XYZ file of C-alpha atoms in Angstrom:
770
model
C -11.069 1.067 -9.581
C -11.623 -1.444 -12.380
C -13.311 -4.798 -12.082
C -12.948 -6.563 -15.408
C -10.465 -9.279 -14.431
C -12.289 -12.546 -13.710
C -11.604 -14.022 -10.281
C -9.811 -17.363 -10.369
C -7.464 -19.165 -7.975
C -4.614 -19.827 -10.419
C -5.221 -17.636 -13.450
C -5.539 -13.984 -14.409
C -8.394 -13.903 -16.919
C -9.614 -11.139 -19.210
C -12.952 -12.234 -20.640
C -13.986 -10.199 -23.700
C -11.792 -7.603 -25.321
C -11.386 -4.321 -23.433
C -9.343 -2.005 -25.686
C -9.958 0.897 -23.273
C -7.999 -1.047 -20.641
C -5.411 -2.535 -22.979
C -2.394 -0.914 -21.317
C -3.597 -2.136 -17.937
C -3.945 -5.651 -19.353
C -0.511 -5.467 -20.942
C 0.921 -4.826 -17.467
C -1.098 -7.554 -15.772
C -0.260 -10.189 -18.387
C 3.497 -9.554 -18.339
C 5.822 -12.559 -18.222
C 9.452 -12.940 -17.197
C 12.122 -15.376 -16.060
C 14.608 -13.283 -14.078
C 16.820 -12.850 -17.142
C 14.318 -10.970 -19.284
C 10.679 -9.965 -19.376
C 7.917 -8.923 -21.706
C 4.665 -6.973 -21.372
C 1.445 -8.662 -22.439
C 1.511 -7.159 -25.934
C -0.087 -8.947 -28.867
C 2.114 -10.926 -31.240
C 0.235 -9.653 -34.299
C 0.168 -5.973 -35.167
C -2.115 -3.739 -33.139
C -2.885 -0.150 -34.104
C -4.777 0.610 -30.897
C -3.349 2.085 -27.688
C -0.403 0.041 -26.486
C 2.879 0.274 -24.568
C 5.306 -2.078 -26.255
C 7.829 -3.467 -23.811
C 10.598 -6.076 -23.901
C 13.309 -5.892 -21.234
C 16.670 -7.581 -20.723
C 17.855 -7.594 -17.107
C 20.792 -5.285 -16.430
C 20.688 -3.536 -19.814
C 20.101 0.168 -19.317
C 20.786 3.613 -20.730
C 21.918 6.792 -18.916
C 19.346 9.168 -20.343
C 20.434 12.781 -19.864
C 18.666 14.428 -16.951
C 15.937 16.852 -17.937
C 15.224 19.571 -15.373
C 14.222 23.196 -15.597
C 16.628 24.431 -12.947
C 19.938 22.708 -12.497
C 21.317 22.417 -8.958
C 24.820 21.530 -7.831
C 24.940 17.831 -7.040
C 22.303 16.819 -9.571
C 23.028 13.507 -11.319
C 23.952 13.910 -14.960
C 21.583 11.145 -16.053
C 18.538 9.089 -15.180
C 19.065 5.369 -15.751
C 16.423 3.551 -17.776
C 15.982 -0.152 -18.284
C 15.604 -0.156 -22.034
C 12.793 -1.311 -24.192
C 14.807 -3.992 -25.985
C 14.353 -5.434 -29.504
C 10.859 -6.840 -29.929
C 11.098 -10.624 -30.313
C 7.409 -11.600 -30.114
C 6.239 -10.064 -33.406
C 4.257 -12.160 -35.909
C 2.420 -10.116 -38.524
C -0.525 -11.992 -40.022
C -2.467 -11.233 -43.213
C -5.717 -12.946 -44.088
C -5.655 -12.785 -47.860
C -4.724 -9.085 -48.057
C -6.236 -7.906 -44.756
C -3.923 -7.423 -41.759
C -4.964 -9.197 -38.578
C -5.321 -6.171 -36.299
C -7.781 -6.312 -33.411
C -8.204 -2.545 -33.555
C -9.524 -2.921 -37.131
C -11.393 -6.231 -36.857
C -14.663 -7.256 -35.275
C -13.621 -9.365 -32.259
C -15.721 -11.999 -30.461
C -14.987 -14.703 -27.878
C -11.825 -12.911 -26.771
C -10.067 -14.416 -23.782
C -6.606 -13.727 -22.379
C -5.254 -15.969 -19.601
C -2.088 -15.808 -17.529
C -1.601 -19.287 -16.099
C 0.433 -18.633 -12.961
C 0.614 -22.287 -11.921
C 2.553 -23.314 -15.029
C 4.003 -19.982 -16.160
C 2.537 -19.171 -19.567
C 0.299 -16.630 -21.292
C -2.419 -17.723 -23.708
C -5.033 -15.924 -25.755
C -7.966 -16.898 -27.956
C -10.466 -15.007 -30.087
C -12.411 -14.982 -33.326
C -11.810 -12.021 -35.621
C -13.782 -10.851 -38.651
C -11.507 -8.920 -40.991
C -12.666 -5.854 -42.953
C -12.919 -8.187 -45.949
C -15.433 -10.431 -44.137
C -13.065 -13.351 -43.447
C -13.499 -15.055 -40.047
C -10.476 -16.606 -38.352
C -10.071 -18.330 -35.004
C -6.796 -17.588 -33.238
C -5.103 -19.245 -30.265
C -1.703 -18.195 -28.964
C 0.481 -19.403 -26.127
C 3.867 -18.030 -25.098
C 6.282 -18.268 -22.224
C 9.740 -17.228 -21.170
C 11.541 -20.365 -20.076
C 12.902 -20.436 -16.540
C 14.851 -23.580 -17.472
C 16.527 -22.145 -20.582
C 16.386 -18.561 -19.365
C 17.754 -16.920 -22.502
C 14.791 -18.234 -24.474
C 11.158 -17.554 -25.245
C 8.655 -19.595 -27.247
C 5.386 -18.743 -29.011
C 2.799 -21.025 -30.582
C 0.501 -18.981 -32.817
C -2.476 -20.935 -34.211
C -4.923 -19.631 -36.818
C -7.912 -21.385 -38.408
C -10.002 -20.048 -41.351
C -13.672 -20.432 -40.416
C -15.605 -19.322 -43.499
C -13.192 -19.394 -46.429
C -10.388 -21.078 -48.317
C -7.558 -18.695 -49.036
C -4.087 -17.464 -48.317
C -2.713 -16.680 -44.877
C 0.594 -14.848 -44.709
C 2.643 -15.135 -41.534
C 5.681 -12.918 -40.921
C 7.628 -13.690 -37.735
C 10.136 -10.919 -37.081
C 12.544 -9.241 -34.677
C 12.393 -5.460 -34.563
C 15.201 -3.382 -33.040
C 13.671 -0.078 -34.133
C 12.147 0.442 -30.699
C 12.014 3.338 -28.260
C 11.285 4.090 -24.650
C 8.089 6.049 -24.189
C 9.716 7.854 -21.238
C 12.853 8.940 -23.135
C 13.690 12.446 -21.915
C 14.555 13.707 -25.402
C 12.637 11.197 -27.593
C 15.943 9.542 -28.428
C 16.210 5.966 -29.657
C 18.845 4.035 -27.772
C 19.831 1.110 -30.036
C 22.287 0.887 -32.934
C 22.124 -2.249 -35.074
C 25.459 -3.918 -35.800
C 24.558 -7.049 -37.719
C 21.441 -8.607 -39.226
C 20.806 -11.859 -41.054
C 17.675 -13.540 -42.374
C 17.869 -17.033 -43.847
C 15.233 -19.614 -44.597
C 13.253 -20.224 -41.386
C 15.658 -18.296 -39.135
C 16.923 -14.763 -38.536
C 19.295 -12.832 -36.250
C 19.875 -9.251 -35.281
C 22.665 -7.847 -33.106
C 22.394 -4.394 -31.566
C 24.229 -2.299 -29.031
C 23.100 0.509 -26.785
C 24.411 4.010 -27.250
C 26.870 5.365 -24.656
C 27.384 2.238 -22.539
C 27.622 -0.203 -25.461
C 25.720 -3.140 -24.032
C 25.308 -5.723 -26.775
C 22.221 -7.871 -27.324
C 21.730 -10.555 -29.949
C 18.236 -11.837 -30.765
C 17.682 -14.865 -32.924
C 14.646 -16.827 -34.045
C 13.791 -20.103 -35.737
C 10.291 -21.224 -36.596
C 8.256 -24.230 -37.689
C 4.843 -24.673 -39.354
C 2.254 -27.305 -38.434
C -0.980 -28.164 -40.244
C -3.674 -29.792 -38.134
C -1.009 -30.804 -35.631
C 1.456 -32.280 -38.129
C 4.769 -30.683 -38.968
C 4.691 -29.278 -42.479
C 7.291 -28.314 -45.013
C 7.080 -24.695 -46.078
C 8.966 -22.030 -47.931
C 9.935 -18.727 -46.381
C 11.458 -15.561 -47.679
C 13.966 -13.699 -45.517
C 13.632 -9.944 -45.120
C 16.306 -7.560 -43.855
C 15.659 -3.874 -43.199
C 17.600 -1.198 -41.323
C 16.740 -2.459 -37.817
C 14.522 -5.398 -38.656
C 14.738 -9.025 -39.728
C 11.861 -11.304 -40.670
C 10.716 -14.380 -42.519
C 7.659 -14.378 -44.749
C 5.573 -17.487 -45.356
C 2.481 -17.589 -47.573
C 0.240 -20.577 -46.913
C -2.732 -21.869 -48.888
C -5.318 -22.817 -46.291
C -8.650 -24.576 -46.301
C -11.669 -23.765 -44.199
C -11.351 -25.470 -40.793
C -7.641 -26.242 -41.200
C -5.524 -25.155 -38.212
C -2.167 -23.585 -39.021
C 0.388 -23.332 -36.209
C 3.539 -21.250 -36.338
C 5.954 -22.093 -33.514
C 8.525 -19.370 -33.003
C 11.641 -20.123 -30.943
C 13.620 -17.101 -29.791
C 16.904 -16.600 -27.949
C 17.958 -13.253 -26.452
C 21.554 -13.055 -25.197
C 23.470 -10.094 -23.821
C 27.055 -9.022 -23.282
C 26.425 -9.142 -19.529
C 26.759 -12.915 -19.751
C 28.675 -13.594 -22.970
C 31.669 -12.158 -24.744
C 30.569 -9.739 -27.422
C 32.394 -11.606 -30.159
C 30.649 -14.860 -29.162
C 27.088 -13.553 -28.918
C 25.895 -14.648 -32.341
C 27.431 -18.107 -32.009
C 25.915 -18.626 -28.554
C 22.530 -17.373 -29.758
C 22.585 -19.957 -32.522
C 23.568 -22.610 -29.996
C 20.660 -21.733 -27.686
C 18.239 -21.862 -30.582
C 19.490 -25.256 -31.699
C 19.092 -26.553 -28.138
C 15.486 -25.438 -27.670
C 14.519 -26.418 -31.227
C 15.807 -29.912 -30.523
C 13.693 -30.080 -27.370
C 10.606 -28.872 -29.204
C 7.619 -26.896 -28.018
C 5.905 -29.638 -26.012
C 9.053 -30.564 -24.066
C 9.820 -26.905 -23.309
C 6.273 -26.370 -22.042
C 6.497 -29.484 -19.886
C 9.802 -28.293 -18.377
C 8.278 -24.881 -17.714
C 5.386 -26.424 -15.790
C 7.768 -28.571 -13.723
C 10.046 -25.632 -12.879
C 7.098 -23.512 -11.749
C 5.786 -26.425 -9.690
C 9.078 -26.384 -7.740
C 8.833 -22.622 -7.194
C 5.287 -22.911 -5.869
C 6.280 -25.711 -3.491
C 8.409 -23.179 -1.600
C 6.447 -19.980 -1.970
C 2.720 -20.684 -2.417
C 0.074 -19.312 -0.061
C -3.239 -21.162 -0.248
C -6.482 -19.480 0.836
C -9.869 -21.180 0.966
C -13.165 -19.323 0.955
C -12.016 -16.085 -0.701
C -11.160 -16.332 -4.399
C -10.322 -12.620 -4.728
C -7.771 -12.860 -1.924
C -6.356 -16.106 -3.307
C -5.923 -14.720 -6.807
C -4.355 -11.556 -5.419
C -1.663 -13.246 -3.352
C -0.712 -15.700 -6.084
C -0.469 -12.911 -8.655
C 1.923 -11.048 -6.368
C 4.048 -14.122 -5.646
C 4.110 -15.029 -9.347
C 5.412 -11.601 -10.344
C 8.109 -11.715 -7.648
C 9.271 -15.168 -8.712
C 9.458 -14.268 -12.392
C 11.191 -10.937 -11.753
C 14.132 -11.976 -9.567
C 15.749 -15.397 -9.172
C 18.847 -14.374 -7.215
C 21.207 -16.177 -9.538
C 23.109 -13.018 -10.517
C 24.314 -10.632 -7.769
C 24.667 -7.855 -10.366
C 20.888 -7.681 -10.717
C 18.247 -6.253 -8.429
C 14.508 -5.597 -8.406
C 13.037 -2.530 -10.068
C 9.727 -1.141 -8.763
C 8.002 -2.221 -11.986
C 10.031 -5.365 -12.590
C 9.649 -6.407 -16.230
C 6.180 -4.895 -16.560
C 6.822 -1.287 -17.607
C 9.207 1.642 -17.935
C 8.181 3.842 -15.012
C 10.860 4.623 -12.406
C 13.488 3.670 -14.965
C 13.416 0.060 -13.835
C 16.175 0.885 -11.359
C 16.874 -0.149 -7.770
C 15.143 1.654 -4.903
C 15.064 1.099 -1.117
C 11.966 -1.011 -1.766
C 14.236 -4.021 -2.205
C 15.657 -3.925 1.310
C 12.517 -2.801 3.158
C 9.933 -4.940 1.349
C 11.376 -7.586 -0.968
C 14.096 -9.114 1.191
C 11.682 -10.766 3.685
C 9.923 -12.617 0.852
C 13.131 -14.063 -0.560
C 14.444 -14.897 2.917
C 11.413 -17.108 3.512
C 10.831 -18.569 0.070
C 14.259 -19.147 -1.500
C 17.689 -20.517 -0.568
C 19.736 -18.052 1.544
C 22.151 -17.286 -1.295
C 19.316 -15.458 -3.081
C 18.942 -12.947 -0.248
C 22.708 -12.840 0.243
C 23.056 -11.709 -3.352
C 20.658 -8.827 -2.689
C 22.963 -7.678 0.121
C 26.103 -8.241 -1.932
C 24.617 -5.984 -4.599
C 24.804 -3.115 -2.097
C 28.218 -4.105 -0.754
C 29.663 -4.010 -4.262
C 28.228 -0.512 -4.675
C 29.745 0.761 -1.431
C 32.510 2.775 -3.115
C 29.909 4.467 -5.306
C 27.809 5.231 -2.205
C 30.860 6.907 -0.667
C 31.366 8.895 -3.877
C 27.691 9.929 -3.793
C 28.164 11.290 -0.277
C 31.386 13.067 -1.233
C 29.552 14.948 -3.985
C 27.315 16.405 -1.291
C 30.188 17.387 0.972
C 30.447 14.386 3.300
C 33.892 13.082 4.169
C 35.988 10.319 5.679
C 34.256 7.355 4.090
C 30.666 8.370 4.818
C 28.284 6.567 2.466
C 24.935 7.697 1.097
C 23.341 4.950 -0.922
C 21.418 6.273 -3.930
C 17.692 6.729 -4.099
C 17.755 5.282 -7.601
C 20.573 3.382 -9.224
C 21.701 0.807 -11.735
C 25.437 0.756 -10.961
C 25.665 2.304 -7.490
C 25.711 5.880 -8.757
C 22.810 8.177 -7.916
C 20.650 8.846 -10.964
C 17.485 10.376 -9.523
C 16.990 14.092 -10.030
C 14.141 15.338 -7.836
C 15.988 17.283 -5.156
C 13.509 16.690 -2.339
C 13.711 12.932 -2.989
C 17.296 12.408 -4.076
C 19.047 14.418 -1.389
C 16.486 14.583 1.393
C 14.876 11.120 1.457
C 17.974 9.740 3.124
C 16.156 7.214 5.304
C 16.946 4.690 2.547
C 20.399 4.381 4.124
C 18.720 2.986 7.216
C 16.694 0.446 5.242
C 19.911 -0.960 3.799
C 21.376 -1.263 7.296
C 18.180 -2.898 8.560
C 18.340 -5.439 5.743
C 21.670 -6.663 7.115
C 20.031 -7.285 10.504
C 17.101 -9.055 8.823
C 19.383 -11.319 6.822
C 21.648 -12.308 9.715
C 18.750 -12.695 12.162
C 16.919 -14.920 9.691
C 19.742 -17.042 8.302
C 22.199 -17.037 11.208
C 24.930 -16.203 8.678
C 27.092 -14.040 10.943
C 30.051 -14.548 8.629
C 28.372 -11.966 6.411
C 28.954 -9.363 9.109
C 32.651 -10.231 9.230
C 33.224 -10.260 5.490
C 30.951 -7.456 4.339
C 28.339 -6.164 6.759
C 30.496 -4.259 9.237
C 32.161 -2.271 6.505
C 28.811 -1.177 5.050
C 27.386 -0.317 8.474
C 30.372 1.828 9.464
C 30.117 3.805 6.222
C 26.396 4.425 6.749
C 26.890 5.396 10.406
C 29.595 7.843 9.357
C 27.040 9.498 7.136
C 24.469 9.799 9.911
C 27.011 11.250 12.344
C 27.859 13.990 9.831
C 24.256 14.585 8.708
C 23.046 15.728 12.152
C 24.034 18.945 13.899
C 23.804 20.113 17.483
C 21.065 22.651 18.235
C 22.058 25.137 20.907
C 18.425 26.128 21.303
C 17.277 22.566 21.961
C 20.521 21.261 23.463
C 19.910 18.224 21.263
C 21.124 16.821 17.965
C 18.716 17.561 15.118
C 18.175 16.284 11.577
C 17.286 19.190 9.299
C 15.981 19.366 5.739
C 14.845 15.805 5.149
C 11.965 13.959 3.506
C 10.613 10.922 5.310
C 8.806 7.996 3.679
C 5.793 10.321 3.363
C 6.726 12.129 0.162
C 3.782 14.499 0.608
C 6.080 16.345 3.066
C 9.351 17.778 1.728
C 12.295 19.490 3.362
C 11.077 19.066 6.933
C 13.039 19.170 10.173
C 13.369 16.246 12.540
C 11.344 13.631 10.731
C 10.839 11.097 13.516
C 11.380 8.015 11.367
C 14.578 9.301 9.741
C 16.077 10.242 13.111
C 14.967 6.933 14.616
C 16.514 4.755 11.938
C 19.698 6.851 12.002
C 20.148 6.266 15.739
C 19.241 2.602 15.399
C 21.831 2.157 12.640
C 24.614 3.644 14.744
C 23.605 1.464 17.714
C 23.492 -1.684 15.586
C 26.816 -0.814 13.980
C 28.473 -0.689 17.395
C 27.005 -4.102 18.264
C 28.367 -5.544 15.017
C 31.778 -3.987 15.650
C 31.949 -5.708 19.029
C 30.944 -9.018 17.467
C 33.523 -8.826 14.688
C 36.297 -7.843 17.105
C 35.513 -10.839 19.301
C 35.017 -13.281 16.435
C 37.792 -12.368 14.022
C 40.243 -9.758 15.280
C 42.396 -10.152 12.175
C 39.512 -9.279 9.857
C 38.501 -6.391 12.114
C 42.006 -4.951 11.912
C 42.074 -5.452 8.157
C 38.823 -3.546 7.604
C 39.766 -0.835 10.124
C 43.019 -0.227 8.278
C 41.316 -0.264 4.888
C 38.736 2.390 5.848
C 40.849 4.316 8.414
C 38.371 3.517 11.174
C 39.040 5.333 14.461
C 36.980 3.118 16.703
C 36.973 5.062 19.969
C 36.528 8.525 18.473
C 33.851 7.469 16.032
C 31.804 5.235 18.328
C 31.921 7.835 21.102
C 30.479 10.338 18.652
C 27.737 7.912 17.636
C 26.797 7.178 21.226
C 26.646 10.883 22.051
C 24.223 11.445 19.156
C 22.082 8.454 20.174
C 21.861 9.717 23.745
C 20.998 13.266 22.729
C 18.922 13.011 19.557
C 15.817 15.184 19.388
C 12.606 13.276 18.675
C 9.462 15.394 18.248
C 6.480 14.066 20.167
C 3.172 15.230 21.550
C 2.830 14.351 25.213
C -0.906 15.009 25.361
C -1.733 12.663 22.479
C 1.048 10.259 23.372
C 2.346 10.107 19.808
C 5.601 10.644 17.977
C 5.271 13.595 15.621
C 5.923 12.802 11.987
C 8.104 15.886 11.969
C 8.512 19.090 13.886
C 5.431 21.277 13.508
C 3.193 18.558 12.074
C 0.337 19.518 14.393
C 0.391 23.071 13.006
C -1.525 21.640 10.060
C -5.305 21.398 9.888
C -5.902 17.826 11.011
C -8.838 16.259 9.177
C -9.300 12.557 8.358
C -9.136 11.304 4.790
C -12.873 10.586 4.964
C -13.485 14.341 4.697
C -11.852 14.548 1.254
C -14.533 14.449 -1.484
C -14.367 11.161 -3.350
C -14.135 13.107 -6.608
C -10.740 14.484 -5.447
C -9.112 11.104 -4.730
C -6.345 10.247 -5.437
C -5.237 13.708 -4.369
C -2.006 13.462 -6.358
C -4.117 13.518 -9.532
C -6.440 16.360 -8.497
C -4.645 18.661 -6.057
C -1.799 21.089 -6.632
C 1.534 20.145 -5.110
C 1.343 23.243 -2.905
C -1.990 22.117 -1.504
C -0.702 18.615 -0.821
C 2.379 19.903 0.990
C 0.294 22.117 3.263
C -2.192 19.369 4.049
C -1.954 16.832 6.844
C -2.345 13.920 4.435
C 0.194 11.147 4.366
C 1.173 9.251 1.230
C 2.400 6.134 3.020
C 3.469 4.844 6.449
C 6.038 7.199 7.997
C 5.948 7.089 11.792
C 4.181 3.771 11.323
C 7.077 2.525 9.189
C 9.166 2.908 12.343
C 6.504 1.156 14.417
C 6.736 -1.746 11.956
C 10.544 -1.960 11.867
C 11.060 -1.499 15.603
C 7.873 -2.851 17.153
C 9.847 -4.844 19.745
C 10.930 -1.534 21.289
C 7.380 -0.268 21.919
C 4.517 -1.547 24.003
C 1.178 -2.203 22.376
C -0.424 0.974 23.728
C 2.265 3.139 22.101
C 1.820 1.407 18.757
C -1.955 1.702 19.054
C -1.922 5.440 19.836
C 0.296 6.189 16.857
C -1.693 3.901 14.554
C -5.038 5.358 15.620
C -3.768 8.884 14.996
C -1.911 8.446 11.681
C -3.876 5.801 9.804
C -7.013 7.999 9.338
C -4.747 10.684 7.824
C -3.136 8.344 5.285
C -4.325 8.353 1.668
C -2.294 5.238 0.723
C -1.264 6.694 -2.632
C 1.989 4.796 -2.466
C 1.824 1.101 -3.276
C 4.098 0.527 -0.264
C 1.517 1.815 2.215
C -1.385 -0.657 2.655
C 0.818 -3.630 3.582
C 2.477 -1.872 6.537
C -0.905 -0.756 7.826
C -2.261 -4.283 7.400
C 0.578 -5.791 9.435
C 0.213 -3.260 12.238
C -3.581 -3.617 12.277
C -3.127 -7.366 12.687
C -0.663 -6.755 15.527
C -3.282 -4.579 17.251
C -6.039 -7.153 16.592
C -7.903 -4.782 14.260
C -8.702 -7.831 12.174
C -11.236 -6.249 9.819
C -8.877 -3.357 9.123
C -5.990 -5.785 8.539
C -8.072 -7.672 5.986
C -9.220 -4.470 4.257
C -5.636 -3.312 3.772
C -4.506 -6.791 2.732
C -7.101 -6.934 -0.030
C -6.104 -3.467 -1.190
C -2.427 -4.353 -1.460
C -3.121 -7.809 -2.924
C -5.363 -6.450 -5.673
C -3.719 -3.045 -6.094
C -2.855 -3.772 -9.725
C -5.539 -6.325 -10.565
C -8.251 -3.793 -9.683
C -6.134 -0.735 -10.584
C -6.854 0.982 -7.266
C -4.718 4.049 -7.962
C -5.403 4.278 -11.704
C -1.735 3.669 -12.570
C -1.380 -0.012 -13.503
C -1.183 0.963 -17.180
C 2.500 1.895 -16.837
C 3.417 -1.358 -15.083
C 2.690 -3.423 -11.996
C 3.996 -2.446 -8.553
C 6.356 -5.388 -8.235
C 8.317 -4.341 -5.166
C 5.163 -3.607 -3.178
C 3.931 -7.088 -4.086
C 6.352 -8.425 -1.518
C 4.389 -6.370 0.988
C 1.319 -8.416 0.083
C 3.182 -11.565 1.091
C 4.236 -9.814 4.320
C 0.594 -8.914 5.029
C -0.303 -12.609 5.158
C 2.826 -14.031 6.776
C 3.741 -11.171 9.156
C 0.174 -9.883 9.526
C -2.313 -12.763 9.677
C 0.415 -15.340 10.420
C 2.085 -13.187 13.071
C 5.515 -14.440 12.012
C 8.517 -12.692 13.565
C 12.192 -13.491 14.001
C 13.181 -12.305 17.466
C 16.829 -12.715 18.481
C 17.236 -15.480 15.937
C 14.149 -17.391 17.094
C 11.062 -18.081 14.970
C 7.761 -16.865 16.438
C 4.315 -17.587 14.956
C 1.047 -16.075 16.230
C -1.648 -16.687 13.597
C -5.270 -15.678 13.363
C -7.713 -16.273 10.528
C -9.627 -13.481 8.764
C -13.374 -13.842 9.153
C -14.025 -14.331 5.421
C -11.578 -17.234 5.097
C -12.203 -20.906 5.746
C -8.500 -21.672 5.977
C -5.089 -20.594 4.747
C -1.571 -21.921 4.780
C 1.862 -20.506 4.068
C 5.422 -21.760 4.015
C 8.560 -20.490 5.703
C 12.078 -21.603 4.847
C 13.970 -20.838 8.064
C 17.604 -21.834 8.587
C 17.399 -24.762 6.208
C 14.020 -26.029 7.460
C 10.865 -25.757 5.353
C 7.771 -25.312 7.506
C 4.157 -25.244 6.449
C 1.726 -23.389 8.701
C -1.956 -24.348 8.346
C -4.613 -22.158 9.942
C -8.181 -23.484 9.859
C -11.175 -22.915 12.077
C -9.900 -22.663 15.636
C -6.614 -24.506 15.169
C -3.155 -23.897 13.757
C -0.774 -26.632 12.680
C 2.944 -26.398 11.939
C 4.493 -29.189 9.881
C 8.228 -29.676 9.398
C 8.898 -30.775 5.810
C 12.602 -31.257 6.499
C 14.631 -33.888 8.349
C 16.161 -31.389 10.792
C 14.590 -30.637 14.176
C 13.631 -27.026 14.817
C 12.453 -24.936 17.757
C 9.420 -22.685 17.170
C 7.607 -20.271 19.470
C 3.879 -20.783 18.885
C 1.858 -18.125 20.730
C 4.915 -17.439 22.864
C 5.463 -21.070 23.928
C 8.634 -22.737 22.686
C 8.059 -26.104 21.055
C 10.412 -28.453 19.270
C 9.319 -30.011 15.998
C 11.222 -33.070 14.882
C 12.067 -33.896 11.300
C 8.924 -34.664 9.241
C 6.845 -34.070 12.381
C 4.124 -31.552 13.211
C 2.536 -29.736 16.132
C -0.834 -28.075 16.578
C -2.558 -25.651 18.924
C -5.770 -23.711 19.338
C -5.735 -20.194 17.926
C -5.292 -17.619 20.672
């Protein structure tokens, strides 16, 4: 665990230069705007350890699968969100010495991510090998107003000399992905131009032929005043630049303002890309740096008005939650239903940047509460539009008659993950997608979604479950063989409780939705039934038979559901008995040893307790929590938040806080020693859930909003916001009281500690904490 990030309520601050942690910092200081993103790399050249990363949403490459032993059904490729042309580059030479922090003596270094206003800034003094001292300040942001654009202000001041400073802003398309399976480069350059004070480069990806055009214009200021200057254009094979040599005096500040536009063929016709890139550059140049920065601050202010969580008395907790919310807001805006949320967002290459079940299980609740309903609807539509591919994925594995298996990893609906025990056994993801439909409808009241899209998806998933089980003559029950549950430290097990539970729940919920659609819109029901050849009686009878006769492993003596059949055959020892020098076990133990151990990577049975807590009394939840939590190593970023929420439900307040802090600061403190390859963006939504669902006790039960807050002992107060069915509520918890204020004109009914109360428009209620 690292502890070099300074604690602050609104900023992520690196004080002093830590080259040994540079990749971690590059992840933490990433910026994005939903359309594109960029790791916290330096603008100037850096010869030290670094992971260069620029990403354009939706642009990916099908890298050929690399496995030692090919199996039937393996995907042909693994999709990667590509490291796109580098637009931030500004090479700087002080007289003849390159400005390179790996080669210079560096003092007064400070890097700051301002989350309140959405920009990254940096300052330092560098002594070059030639003995020249320069002071540098940089500030950059990706505009969420003009979301094809990024802006950099790079300021340099000679401190102990008069001389020449050369500045070379550039765009470099000669980039690669560090995780390329065969060290292949994925971009071909089509066109490049470099004129006085501007340059453009157009490139396309291999295979899929996505096109991206990057353009830049730049200005020079001396001591704050715009200055005329000469520049020399440079064009190389995959590179365009402008070179400006400036005579500078000691103490004179030189600013280079670089305006960049990055447009893709996802949103523009290929033949119009260059013209539109020029148009975007002209627009932002006309606004100017100060106006763009002002608009950025205003746009982020509006985002925070809906999504902020304020904590008093605990700066570490406050910084953690805001960092998580900031990353979520800059990763996904919901404006484009073709896009989704990769586990690393725009912060790194790991996991290919593709879509996982994390979106439905963890991210959807955040966007339901903090954004207009069309944002969450687009997340569901993303899956609906991939339904035919999900059916094809199931067909490849031998399933028939419209059964759908949604992919473990995807960019276009097609499975592209190639670890057998994950890809073809971790099928519980199908259930998470079904559960997301319930969450959305329960939260928004948008039952039209079920009529237009939801029923069709649910039937396809239920068809899969009904074919995936088989009847055991020995048990006289239906069984689910050869699966991997959420705990990936167990592979190819039989009767994973959570997988069987969510399968049965999905079939039950599907039948409820079928009844609703039939009653509400018989014409649409008939239309869908005809389209998918749905045999209602035969298929629903089969589902009900499975539900009534599914085998669920349990231990009567302990009163717990067994994670899978035979789990108690393992040697059961708590995590506290593992030597600290062997944690995390995934970095020190063999895979064989992990598989034979009792240790759990993330919530498995407890994932089911979280999803379906209304079905179980508190004692049942407590017994399962008390048994499984001490066996959990939390080596998945998705684990601490679920345990925090359940601990809060059981009134284990100290435990709830401990897990909250771990999930909130997972990346900031690098708990699992893996922040260097990117932040855990999808699990960040779990941090929000830990506060709102955990400490705030928020639930939607049968379409009704319930709130049951408590306050962690270390906090003086906290507040959070919920956007529920068009009403924005703010919940304040302080001391022994809780207040709920309606910031909308519409009256709403809220259950506060189980008592229904109506809150009029612009009105508030309060109660003592129970």
